[in-house]
Coordinates of C-alpha atoms in Angstrom, one line a residue:
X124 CA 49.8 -40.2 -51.7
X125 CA 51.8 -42.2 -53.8
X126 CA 49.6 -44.7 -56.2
X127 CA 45.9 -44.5 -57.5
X128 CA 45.0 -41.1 -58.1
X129 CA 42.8 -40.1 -55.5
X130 CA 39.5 -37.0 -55.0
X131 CA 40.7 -36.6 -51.5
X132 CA 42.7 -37.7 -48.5
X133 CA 40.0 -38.9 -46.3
X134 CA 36.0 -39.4 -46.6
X135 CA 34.2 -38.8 -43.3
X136 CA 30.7 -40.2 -44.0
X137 CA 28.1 -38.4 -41.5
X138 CA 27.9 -34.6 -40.4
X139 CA 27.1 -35.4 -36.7
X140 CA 29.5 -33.8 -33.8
X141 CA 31.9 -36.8 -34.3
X142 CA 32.5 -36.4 -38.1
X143 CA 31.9 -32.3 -38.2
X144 CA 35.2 -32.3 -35.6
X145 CA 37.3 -34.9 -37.2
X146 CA 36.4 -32.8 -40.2
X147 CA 37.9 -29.7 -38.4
X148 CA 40.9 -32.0 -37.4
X149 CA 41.9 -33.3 -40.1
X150 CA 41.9 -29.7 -42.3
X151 CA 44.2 -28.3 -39.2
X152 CA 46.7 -31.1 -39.9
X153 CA 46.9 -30.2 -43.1
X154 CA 44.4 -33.0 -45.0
X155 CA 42.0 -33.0 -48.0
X156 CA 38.7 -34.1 -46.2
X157 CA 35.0 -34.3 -47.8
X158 CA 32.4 -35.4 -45.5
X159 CA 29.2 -36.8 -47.2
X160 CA 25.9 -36.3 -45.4
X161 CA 22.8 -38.7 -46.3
X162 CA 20.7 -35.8 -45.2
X163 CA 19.6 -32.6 -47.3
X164 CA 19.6 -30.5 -44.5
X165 CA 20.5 -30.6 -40.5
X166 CA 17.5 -32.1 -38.8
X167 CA 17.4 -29.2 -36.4
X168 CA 16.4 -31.2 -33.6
X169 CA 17.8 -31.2 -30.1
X170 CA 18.8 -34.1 -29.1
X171 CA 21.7 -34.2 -26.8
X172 CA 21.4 -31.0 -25.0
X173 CA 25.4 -30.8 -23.4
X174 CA 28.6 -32.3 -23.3
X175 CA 31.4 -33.5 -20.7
X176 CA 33.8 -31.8 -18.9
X177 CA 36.5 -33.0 -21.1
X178 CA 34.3 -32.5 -24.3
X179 CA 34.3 -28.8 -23.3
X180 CA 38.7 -28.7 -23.0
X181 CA 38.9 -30.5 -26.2
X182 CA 36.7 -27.6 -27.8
X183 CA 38.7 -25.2 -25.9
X184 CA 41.9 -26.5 -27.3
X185 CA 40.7 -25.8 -30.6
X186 CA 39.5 -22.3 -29.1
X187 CA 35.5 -23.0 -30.1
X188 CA 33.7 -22.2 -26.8
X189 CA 33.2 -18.6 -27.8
X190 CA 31.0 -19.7 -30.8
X191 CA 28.6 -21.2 -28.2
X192 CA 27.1 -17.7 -27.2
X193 CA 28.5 -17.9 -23.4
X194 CA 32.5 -16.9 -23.5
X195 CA 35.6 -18.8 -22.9
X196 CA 33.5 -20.1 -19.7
X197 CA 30.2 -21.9 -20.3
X198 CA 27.9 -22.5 -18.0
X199 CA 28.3 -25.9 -16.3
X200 CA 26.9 -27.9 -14.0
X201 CA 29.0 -28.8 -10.3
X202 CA 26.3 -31.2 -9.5
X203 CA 26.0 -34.6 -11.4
X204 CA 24.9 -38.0 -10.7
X205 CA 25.6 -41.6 -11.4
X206 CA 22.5 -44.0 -11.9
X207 CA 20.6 -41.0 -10.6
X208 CA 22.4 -40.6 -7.3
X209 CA 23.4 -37.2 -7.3
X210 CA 26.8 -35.8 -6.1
X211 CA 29.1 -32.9 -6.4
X212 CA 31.3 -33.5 -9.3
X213 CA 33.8 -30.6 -7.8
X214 CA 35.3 -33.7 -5.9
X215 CA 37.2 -34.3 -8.8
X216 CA 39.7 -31.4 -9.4
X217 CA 38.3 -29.7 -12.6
X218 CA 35.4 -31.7 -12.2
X219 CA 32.2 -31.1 -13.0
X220 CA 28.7 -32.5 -15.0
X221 CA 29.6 -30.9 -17.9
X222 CA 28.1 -27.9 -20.2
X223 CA 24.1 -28.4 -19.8
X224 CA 21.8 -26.3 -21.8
X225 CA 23.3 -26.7 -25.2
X226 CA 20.6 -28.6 -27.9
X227 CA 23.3 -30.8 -30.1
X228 CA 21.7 -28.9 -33.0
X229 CA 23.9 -25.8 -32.2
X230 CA 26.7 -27.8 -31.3
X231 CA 26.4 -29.1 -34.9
X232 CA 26.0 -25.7 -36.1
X233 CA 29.0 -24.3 -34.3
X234 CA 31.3 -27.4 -35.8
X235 CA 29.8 -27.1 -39.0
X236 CA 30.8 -23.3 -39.4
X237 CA 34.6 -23.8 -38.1
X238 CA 34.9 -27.4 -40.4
X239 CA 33.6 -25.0 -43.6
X240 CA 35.6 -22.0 -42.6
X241 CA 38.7 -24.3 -42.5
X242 CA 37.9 -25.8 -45.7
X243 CA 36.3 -29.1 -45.9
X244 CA 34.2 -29.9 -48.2
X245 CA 30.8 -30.8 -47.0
X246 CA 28.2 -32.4 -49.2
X247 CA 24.6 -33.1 -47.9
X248 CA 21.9 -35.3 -49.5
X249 CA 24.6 -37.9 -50.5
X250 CA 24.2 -41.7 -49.7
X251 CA 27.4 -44.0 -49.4
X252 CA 25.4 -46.7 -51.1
X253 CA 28.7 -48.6 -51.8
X254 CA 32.3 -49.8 -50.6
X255 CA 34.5 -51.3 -53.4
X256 CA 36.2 -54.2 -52.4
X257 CA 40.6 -53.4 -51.8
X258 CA 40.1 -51.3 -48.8
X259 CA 42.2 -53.7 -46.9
X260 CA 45.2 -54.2 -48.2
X261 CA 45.0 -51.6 -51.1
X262 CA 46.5 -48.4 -51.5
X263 CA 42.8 -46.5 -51.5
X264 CA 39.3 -46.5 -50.6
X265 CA 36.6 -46.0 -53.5
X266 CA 32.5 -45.4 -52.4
X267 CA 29.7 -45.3 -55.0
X268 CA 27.4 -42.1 -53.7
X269 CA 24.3 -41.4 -54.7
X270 CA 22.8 -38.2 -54.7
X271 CA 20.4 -35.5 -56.1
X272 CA 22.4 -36.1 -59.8
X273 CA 22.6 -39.5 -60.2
X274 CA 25.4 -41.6 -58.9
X275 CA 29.3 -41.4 -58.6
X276 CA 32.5 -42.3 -57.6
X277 CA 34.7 -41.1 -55.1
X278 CA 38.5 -42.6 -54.3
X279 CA 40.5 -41.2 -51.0
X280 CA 43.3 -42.6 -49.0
X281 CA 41.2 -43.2 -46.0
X282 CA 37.7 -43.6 -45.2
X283 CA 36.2 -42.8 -41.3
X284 CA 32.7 -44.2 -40.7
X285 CA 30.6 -41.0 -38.5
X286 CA 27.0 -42.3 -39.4
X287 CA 26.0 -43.2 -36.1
X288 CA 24.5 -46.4 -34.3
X289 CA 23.0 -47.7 -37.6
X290 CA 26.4 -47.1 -39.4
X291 CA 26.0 -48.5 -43.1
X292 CA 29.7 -48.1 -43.2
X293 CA 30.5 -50.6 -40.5
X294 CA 28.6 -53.2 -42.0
X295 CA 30.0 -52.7 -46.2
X296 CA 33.7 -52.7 -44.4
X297 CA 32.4 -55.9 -41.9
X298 CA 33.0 -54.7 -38.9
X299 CA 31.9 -57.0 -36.1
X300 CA 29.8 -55.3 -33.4
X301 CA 29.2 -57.9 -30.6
X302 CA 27.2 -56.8 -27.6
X303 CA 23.9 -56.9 -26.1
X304 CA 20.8 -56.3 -27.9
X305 CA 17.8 -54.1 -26.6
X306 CA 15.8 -55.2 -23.9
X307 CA 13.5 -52.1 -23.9
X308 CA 12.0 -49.3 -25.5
X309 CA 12.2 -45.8 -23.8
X310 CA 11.4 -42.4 -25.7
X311 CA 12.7 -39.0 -26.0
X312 CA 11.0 -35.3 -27.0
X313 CA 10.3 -32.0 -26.7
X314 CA 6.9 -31.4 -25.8
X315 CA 5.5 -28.2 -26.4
X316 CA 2.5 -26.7 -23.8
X317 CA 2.2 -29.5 -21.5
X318 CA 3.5 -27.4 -18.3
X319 CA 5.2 -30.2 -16.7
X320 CA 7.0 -29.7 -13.1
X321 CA 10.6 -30.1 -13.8
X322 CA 12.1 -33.8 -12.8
X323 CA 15.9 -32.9 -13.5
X324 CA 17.5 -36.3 -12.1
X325 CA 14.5 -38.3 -12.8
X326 CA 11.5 -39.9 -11.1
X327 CA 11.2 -43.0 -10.3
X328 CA 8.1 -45.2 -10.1
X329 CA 5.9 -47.7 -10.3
X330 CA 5.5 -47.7 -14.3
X331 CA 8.6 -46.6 -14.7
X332 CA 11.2 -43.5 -14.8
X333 CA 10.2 -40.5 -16.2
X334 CA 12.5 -37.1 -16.8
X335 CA 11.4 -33.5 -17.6
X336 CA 13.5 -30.1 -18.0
X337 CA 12.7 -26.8 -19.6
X338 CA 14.1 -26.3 -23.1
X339 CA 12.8 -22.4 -23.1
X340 CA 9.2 -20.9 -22.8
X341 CA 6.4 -23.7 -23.2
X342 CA 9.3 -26.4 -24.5
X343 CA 10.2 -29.3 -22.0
X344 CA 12.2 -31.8 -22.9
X345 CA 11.1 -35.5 -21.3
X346 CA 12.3 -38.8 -21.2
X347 CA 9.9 -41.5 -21.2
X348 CA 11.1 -44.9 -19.9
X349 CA 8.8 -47.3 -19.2
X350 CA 9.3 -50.7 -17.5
X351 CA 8.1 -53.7 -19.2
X352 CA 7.9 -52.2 -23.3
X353 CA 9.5 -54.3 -25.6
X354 CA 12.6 -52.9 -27.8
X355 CA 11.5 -51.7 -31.0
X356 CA 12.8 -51.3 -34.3
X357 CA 14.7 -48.0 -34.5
X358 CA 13.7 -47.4 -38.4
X359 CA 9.7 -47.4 -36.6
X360 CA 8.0 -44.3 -36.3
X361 CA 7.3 -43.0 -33.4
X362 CA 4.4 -40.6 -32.4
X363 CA 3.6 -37.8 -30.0
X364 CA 0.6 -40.2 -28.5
X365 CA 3.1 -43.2 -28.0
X366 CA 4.8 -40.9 -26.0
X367 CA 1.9 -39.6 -24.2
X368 CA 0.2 -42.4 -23.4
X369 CA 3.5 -43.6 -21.8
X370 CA 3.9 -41.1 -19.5
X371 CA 0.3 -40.8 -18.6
X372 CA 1.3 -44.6 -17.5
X373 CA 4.0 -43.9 -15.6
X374 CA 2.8 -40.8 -14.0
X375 CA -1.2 -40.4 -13.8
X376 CA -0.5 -37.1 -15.6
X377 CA -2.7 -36.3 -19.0
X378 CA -0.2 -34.6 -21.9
X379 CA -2.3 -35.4 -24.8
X380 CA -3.7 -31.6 -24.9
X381 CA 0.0 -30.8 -25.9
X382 CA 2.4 -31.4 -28.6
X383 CA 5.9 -32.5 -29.7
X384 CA 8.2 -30.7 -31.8
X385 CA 9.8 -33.8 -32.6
X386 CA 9.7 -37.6 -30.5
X387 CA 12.4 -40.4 -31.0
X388 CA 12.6 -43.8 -29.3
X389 CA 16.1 -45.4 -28.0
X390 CA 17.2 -48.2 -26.4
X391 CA 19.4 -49.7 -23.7
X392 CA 21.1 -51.5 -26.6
X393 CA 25.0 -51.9 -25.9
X394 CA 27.4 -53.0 -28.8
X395 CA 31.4 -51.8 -29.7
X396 CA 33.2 -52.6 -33.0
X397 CA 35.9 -55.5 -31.8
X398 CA 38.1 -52.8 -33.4
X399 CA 37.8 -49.6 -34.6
X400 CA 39.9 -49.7 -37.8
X401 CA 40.0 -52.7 -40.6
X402 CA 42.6 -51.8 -43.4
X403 CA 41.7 -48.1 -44.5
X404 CA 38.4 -47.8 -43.2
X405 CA 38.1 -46.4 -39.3
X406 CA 35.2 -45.9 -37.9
X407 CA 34.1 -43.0 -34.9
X408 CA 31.6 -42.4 -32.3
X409 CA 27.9 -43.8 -32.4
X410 CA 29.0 -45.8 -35.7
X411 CA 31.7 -47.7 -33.4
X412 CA 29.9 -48.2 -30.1
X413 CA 26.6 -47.5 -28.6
X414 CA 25.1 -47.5 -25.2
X415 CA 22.3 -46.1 -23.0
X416 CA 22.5 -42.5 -22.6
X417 CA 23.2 -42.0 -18.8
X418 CA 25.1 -39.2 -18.3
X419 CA 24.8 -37.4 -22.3
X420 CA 28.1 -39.3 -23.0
X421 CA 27.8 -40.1 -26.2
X422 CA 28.3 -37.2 -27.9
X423 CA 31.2 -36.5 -25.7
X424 CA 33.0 -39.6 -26.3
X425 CA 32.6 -39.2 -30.1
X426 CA 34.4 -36.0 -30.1
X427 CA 36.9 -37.0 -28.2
X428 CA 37.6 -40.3 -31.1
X429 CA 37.8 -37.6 -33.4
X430 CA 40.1 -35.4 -31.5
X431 CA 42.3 -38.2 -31.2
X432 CA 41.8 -39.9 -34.7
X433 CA 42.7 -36.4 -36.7
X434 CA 46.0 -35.8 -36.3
X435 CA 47.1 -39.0 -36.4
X436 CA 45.2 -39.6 -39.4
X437 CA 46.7 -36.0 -41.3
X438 CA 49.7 -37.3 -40.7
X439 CA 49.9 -40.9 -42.1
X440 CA 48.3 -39.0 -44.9
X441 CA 51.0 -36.4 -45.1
X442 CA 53.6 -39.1 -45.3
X443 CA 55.1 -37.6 -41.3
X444 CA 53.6 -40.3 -39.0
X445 CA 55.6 -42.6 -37.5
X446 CA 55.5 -46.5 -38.3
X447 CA 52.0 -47.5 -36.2
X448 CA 50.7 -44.4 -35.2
X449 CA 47.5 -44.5 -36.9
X450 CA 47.1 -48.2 -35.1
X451 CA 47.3 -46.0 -31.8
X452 CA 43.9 -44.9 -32.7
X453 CA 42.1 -48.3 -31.5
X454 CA 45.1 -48.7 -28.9
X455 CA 43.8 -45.9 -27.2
X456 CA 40.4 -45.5 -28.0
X457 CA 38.9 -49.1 -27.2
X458 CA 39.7 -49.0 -24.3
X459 CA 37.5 -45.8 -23.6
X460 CA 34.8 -47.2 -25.7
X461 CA 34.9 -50.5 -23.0
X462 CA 34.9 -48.1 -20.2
X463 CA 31.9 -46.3 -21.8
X464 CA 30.0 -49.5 -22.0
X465 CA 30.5 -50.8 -18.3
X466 CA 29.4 -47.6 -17.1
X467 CA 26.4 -47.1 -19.0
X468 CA 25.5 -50.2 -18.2
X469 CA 25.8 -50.1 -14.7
X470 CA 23.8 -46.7 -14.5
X471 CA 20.8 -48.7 -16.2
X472 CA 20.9 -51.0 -13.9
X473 CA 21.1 -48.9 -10.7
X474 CA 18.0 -46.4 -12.0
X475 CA 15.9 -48.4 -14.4
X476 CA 16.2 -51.9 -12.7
X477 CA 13.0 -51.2 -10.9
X478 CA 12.3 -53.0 -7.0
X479 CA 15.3 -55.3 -7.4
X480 CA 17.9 -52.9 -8.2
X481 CA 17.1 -50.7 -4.9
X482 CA 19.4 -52.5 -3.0
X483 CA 22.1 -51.2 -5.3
X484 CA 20.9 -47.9 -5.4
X485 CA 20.4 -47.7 -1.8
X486 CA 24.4 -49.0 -1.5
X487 CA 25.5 -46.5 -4.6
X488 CA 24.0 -43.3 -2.2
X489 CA 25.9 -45.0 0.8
X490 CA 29.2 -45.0 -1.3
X491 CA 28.8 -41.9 -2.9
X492 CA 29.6 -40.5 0.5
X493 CA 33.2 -40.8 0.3
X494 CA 35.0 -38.1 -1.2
X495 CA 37.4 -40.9 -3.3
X496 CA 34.3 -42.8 -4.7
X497 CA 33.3 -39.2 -5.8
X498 CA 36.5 -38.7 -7.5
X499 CA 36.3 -41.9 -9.3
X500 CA 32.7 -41.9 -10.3
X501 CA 33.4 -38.2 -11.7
X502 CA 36.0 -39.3 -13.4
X503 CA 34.5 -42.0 -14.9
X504 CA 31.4 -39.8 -16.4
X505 CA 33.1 -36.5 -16.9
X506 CA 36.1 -38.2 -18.6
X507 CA 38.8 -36.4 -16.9
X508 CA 40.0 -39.8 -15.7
X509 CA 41.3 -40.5 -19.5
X510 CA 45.0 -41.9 -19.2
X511 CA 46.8 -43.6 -22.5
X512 CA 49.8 -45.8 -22.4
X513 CA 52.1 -43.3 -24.2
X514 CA 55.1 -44.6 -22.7
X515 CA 58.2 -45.7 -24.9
X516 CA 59.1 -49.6 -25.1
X517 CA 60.4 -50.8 -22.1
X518 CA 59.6 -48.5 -20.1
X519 CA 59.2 -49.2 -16.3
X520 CA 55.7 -47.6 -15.8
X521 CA 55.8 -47.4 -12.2
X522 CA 58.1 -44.5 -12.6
X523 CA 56.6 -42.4 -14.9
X524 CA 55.3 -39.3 -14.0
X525 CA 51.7 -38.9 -13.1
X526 CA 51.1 -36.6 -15.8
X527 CA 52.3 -38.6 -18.6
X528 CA 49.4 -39.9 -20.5
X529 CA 46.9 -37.6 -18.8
X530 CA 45.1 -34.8 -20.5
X531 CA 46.8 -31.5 -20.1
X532 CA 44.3 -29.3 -18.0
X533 CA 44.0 -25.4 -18.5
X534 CA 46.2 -23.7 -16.3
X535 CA 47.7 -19.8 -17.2
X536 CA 51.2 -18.9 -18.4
X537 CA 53.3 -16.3 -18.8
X538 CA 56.1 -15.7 -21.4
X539 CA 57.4 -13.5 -23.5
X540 CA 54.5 -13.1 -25.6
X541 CA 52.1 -12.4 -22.9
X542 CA 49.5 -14.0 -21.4
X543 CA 48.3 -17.6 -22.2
X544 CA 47.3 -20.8 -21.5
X545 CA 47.7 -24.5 -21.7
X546 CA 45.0 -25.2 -23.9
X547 CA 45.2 -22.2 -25.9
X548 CA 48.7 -23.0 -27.2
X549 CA 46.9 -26.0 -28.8
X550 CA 44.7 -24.0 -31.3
X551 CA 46.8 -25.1 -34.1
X552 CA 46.1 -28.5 -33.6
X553 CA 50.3 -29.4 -33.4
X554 CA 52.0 -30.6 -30.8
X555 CA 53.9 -28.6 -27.8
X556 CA 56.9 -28.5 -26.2
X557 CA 56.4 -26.4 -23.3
X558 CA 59.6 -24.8 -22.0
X559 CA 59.5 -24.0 -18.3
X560 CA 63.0 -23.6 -17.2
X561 CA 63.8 -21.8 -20.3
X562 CA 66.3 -24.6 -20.9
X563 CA 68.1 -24.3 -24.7
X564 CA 68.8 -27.9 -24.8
X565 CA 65.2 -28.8 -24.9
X566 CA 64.3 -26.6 -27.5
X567 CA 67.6 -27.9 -29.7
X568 CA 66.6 -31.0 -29.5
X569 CA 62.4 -30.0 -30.4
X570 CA 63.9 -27.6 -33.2
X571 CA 64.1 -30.8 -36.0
X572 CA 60.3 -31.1 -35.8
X573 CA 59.8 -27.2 -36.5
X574 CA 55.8 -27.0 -38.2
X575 CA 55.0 -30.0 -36.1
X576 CA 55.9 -29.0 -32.7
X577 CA 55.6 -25.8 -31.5
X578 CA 58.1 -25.1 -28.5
X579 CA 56.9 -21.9 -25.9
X580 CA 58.9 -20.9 -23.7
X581 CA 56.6 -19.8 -20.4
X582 CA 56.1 -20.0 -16.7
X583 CA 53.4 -21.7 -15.2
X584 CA 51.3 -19.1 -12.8
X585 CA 49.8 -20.3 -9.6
X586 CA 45.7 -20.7 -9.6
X587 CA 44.3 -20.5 -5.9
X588 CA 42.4 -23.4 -4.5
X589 CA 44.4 -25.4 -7.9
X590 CA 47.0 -28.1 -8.2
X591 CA 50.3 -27.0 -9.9
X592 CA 50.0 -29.4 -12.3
X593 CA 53.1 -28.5 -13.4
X594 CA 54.9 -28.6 -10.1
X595 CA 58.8 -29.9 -10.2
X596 CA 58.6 -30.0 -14.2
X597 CA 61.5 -28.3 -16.2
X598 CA 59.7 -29.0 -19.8
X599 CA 56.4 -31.2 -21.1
X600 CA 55.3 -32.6 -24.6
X601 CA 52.1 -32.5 -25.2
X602 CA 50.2 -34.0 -28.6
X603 CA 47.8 -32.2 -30.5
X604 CA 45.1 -33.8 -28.7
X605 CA 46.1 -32.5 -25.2
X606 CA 47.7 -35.3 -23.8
X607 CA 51.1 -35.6 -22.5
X608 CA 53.9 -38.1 -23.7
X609 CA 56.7 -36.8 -22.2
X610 CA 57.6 -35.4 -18.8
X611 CA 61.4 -33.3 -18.1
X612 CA 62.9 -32.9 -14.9
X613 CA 66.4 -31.1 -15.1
X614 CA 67.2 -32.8 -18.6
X615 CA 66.2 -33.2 -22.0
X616 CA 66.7 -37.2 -22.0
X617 CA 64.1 -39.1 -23.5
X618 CA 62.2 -35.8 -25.4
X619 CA 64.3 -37.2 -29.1
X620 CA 62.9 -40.5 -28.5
X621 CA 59.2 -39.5 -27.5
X622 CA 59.2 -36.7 -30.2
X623 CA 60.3 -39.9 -33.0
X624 CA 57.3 -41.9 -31.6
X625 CA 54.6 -39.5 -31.7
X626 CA 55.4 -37.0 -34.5
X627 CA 58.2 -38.8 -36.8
X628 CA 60.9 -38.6 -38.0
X629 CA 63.1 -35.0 -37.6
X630 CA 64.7 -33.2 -40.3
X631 CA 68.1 -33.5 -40.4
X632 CA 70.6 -32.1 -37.8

């Protein structure tokens, strides 16, 4: 970077799942990273105990579901619900409810580990307590941290906000955050010797709607949500006898003789950043949008930000990026966020709206009988549905390829290397121009981008009971993120524009 000398490329400030994988990202594009943590030590609490189906393929692209304990294949969940109406998510082709079973402790753990092993620098017990003013039209970002030692001064190029719903970054950089405030106060734990029957989906009455699922021996974890308690401040503590007395409330059921490992309140609080980037200071997950969480999306959708965010943010910083490409990152990502917040909302209307929203529950179960409302809601919550404009200027849409813009699901290959697949080939973290016609003109054209692109040269293999994805294609790009921005059939025309827009300029011919 050109200009004020700088300690790094980017800051990410919070060591959550969303800044722990852009930290990964950003080291695999080849970026200086340090991620400041306010907190001396990973709270070790569970929390989020999953992610979505398209969570788990944007781990897999970066080849991390191994670390979780369970092998390439973790152990998911075909049945899922919306508002608490349940239905099989295996409408959906590659659907499903996502990995379940998974505290977001470990999932810290795991990013943590691959982040450090690829080289960023993680700091804990340091406090962005400041945000010098220039970050919007300057050629750096400089934060004032405090820490064990005193105070300091660190300058990068970029700065991405990670710290969650309270985000002290979005409010030094001004960030709007419109939305709708809490209207209630529901609570979360892992209560220890209370030997409660298992409520999986949820039970609804009277008082209120009450969860419960094992953790492991003598651990459930319950939700607590009962109707008519007034939102509370999220900085309030909250105790184990809070969360007692509310589900004695609710159910009739006595858990006082137990204990919590650790309680937490939330809300049904929904707010997104107007826009998710304001001169060189972007923010990511909880920090840029929150919402109930129906359906453990959160997490989820802050990995995905990341996912996208990280290559295009290496490359601005590496000086390869095209003109705009950074700004991408709100094109595309706001529009999820919006999606996120109508669905959320809508689920806490069907299942916590009490008598008045039976009606609507009673019509969700009658929809939720057709195989294409199915598809949709599964689509919605397990974020397969996920489809960016990536076409080129001018472009008449309505005949683009299906594909384009749509994640790249796992399907096998065959080369000359062996045996592979789809979203293995994206463990680098660079795009891919996948050659399936074995076609030289394609990979002519792809070889001015060489250490950006990767071009393979494979044949797709059939997967019983599977679309062929790939059916009727001679050659697809596909971005470091896993989604596709260009589509050959027979020629290479298009690929040198679509290969300028996404990953620069080439070297010369």
């Amino acid at each position: 970077m050109a200009g004020t000398a700088v300690d790094t490329d980017v800051i990410v400030v919070g060591a959550g799942p969303a800044g722990l994988m852009l930290a990964g990202e950003l080291r695999l594009g080849g970026a200086r990273v340090i991620v400041l943590e306010r907190l001396a030590a990973p709270t070790g609490q569970s929390r989020g105990l999953g992610f979505t189906a398209r969570a788990m393929e944007v781990f897999d692209q970066r080849g991390l579901l191994p670390r979780f304990g369970q092998g390439e294949t973790l152990a998911v969940s075909p049945m899922g619900h919306f508002g608490g109406v349940q239905f099989d998510y295996t409408a959906l082709e590659d659907g499903h409810f996502g990995a379940r079973g998974i505290p977001q402790n470990e999932t810290e753990a795991v990013l943590e580990e691959w982040a450090r092993e690829l080289g960023a620098d993680l700091r804990r017990g340091q406090e962005v307590v400041g945000l010098a003013e220039g970050f919007l039209d300057g050629d750096h970002v400089e934060v004032t941290v405090a820490g064990p030692a005193g105070t300091g001064r660190l300058r990068a190029a970029y700065l991405v906000g990670c710290d969650g719903g309270q985000s002290s970054i979005r409010r030094a950089a001004g960030f709007d955050f419109p939305g709708l405030p809490a209207s209630r106060a529901m609570f979360l734990a892992d209560v220890v010797g209370c030997g409660l029957e298992p409520r999986f989906l949820g039970e609804r009455l009277p008082g209120g709607m009450v969860m419960a699922a094992p953790l492991k021996e003598g651990v459930d974890r319950i939700i607590v949500c009962p109707h008519g308690t007034p939102a509370r401040d999220r900085d309030d503590d909250v105790t184990f006898a809070e969360v007692a007395a509310a589900w004695q409330h609710i159910t009739g059921e006595d858990i006082s003789g137990g204990s919590a490992e650790w309680v937490s309140s939330f809300s049904d609080a929904t707010r997104q950043v107007g826009t998710y980037r304001r001169g060189r200071v972007l923010l990511a997950g909880d920090a840029a949008h929150i919402h109930l969480p129906a359906g453990g999306q959160g997490l989820s959708t802050g990995v995905q930000d990341a996912a996208n965010l990280g290559w295009k943010l290496a490359a601005t910083v590496r000086g390869t990026a095209p003109a705009g490409l950074l700004d991408t990152y709100h094109g595309e990502r706001h529009p999820v966020g919006q999606r996120l917040m109508m669905n959320t909302r809508a689920q806490g209307t069907v299942f916590l709206g009490g008598e008045q929203s039976d009606p609507l529950r009673a019509l969700f179960a009658e929809l939720i009988e057709h195989d294409a409302v199915k598809r949709h809601l599964a689509g919605i919550v397990s974020h397969l549905d996920i489809r960016y404009d990536v076409h080129a200027p001018d472009t008449d849409r309505a005949d683009a390829h299906p594909l384009l813009g749509r994640r790249l699901a796992k399907r096998p290959l065959t080369g000359a290397d062996g045996e592979s697949d789809t979203l293995r080939l994206l463990h680098p973290a660079r795009g891919v121009l996948l050659d399936l016609a074995d076609d030289a003109r394609v990979r002519a054209v792809a070889a001015r981008w060489a250490g950006r692109v990767d071009v393979v040269t494979a044949a797709a293999k059939p997967v019983e009971g599977a679309t062929d994805v790939l059916a009727g294609l001679d050659a697809v790009l596909v971005r470091p993120d896993g989604h596709v921005v260009w589509t050959g059939t027979g020629s290479a025309q298009g690929l040198e524009g679509a290969l300028g827009r996404w990953f620069g300029e080439g070297r010369a011919a």
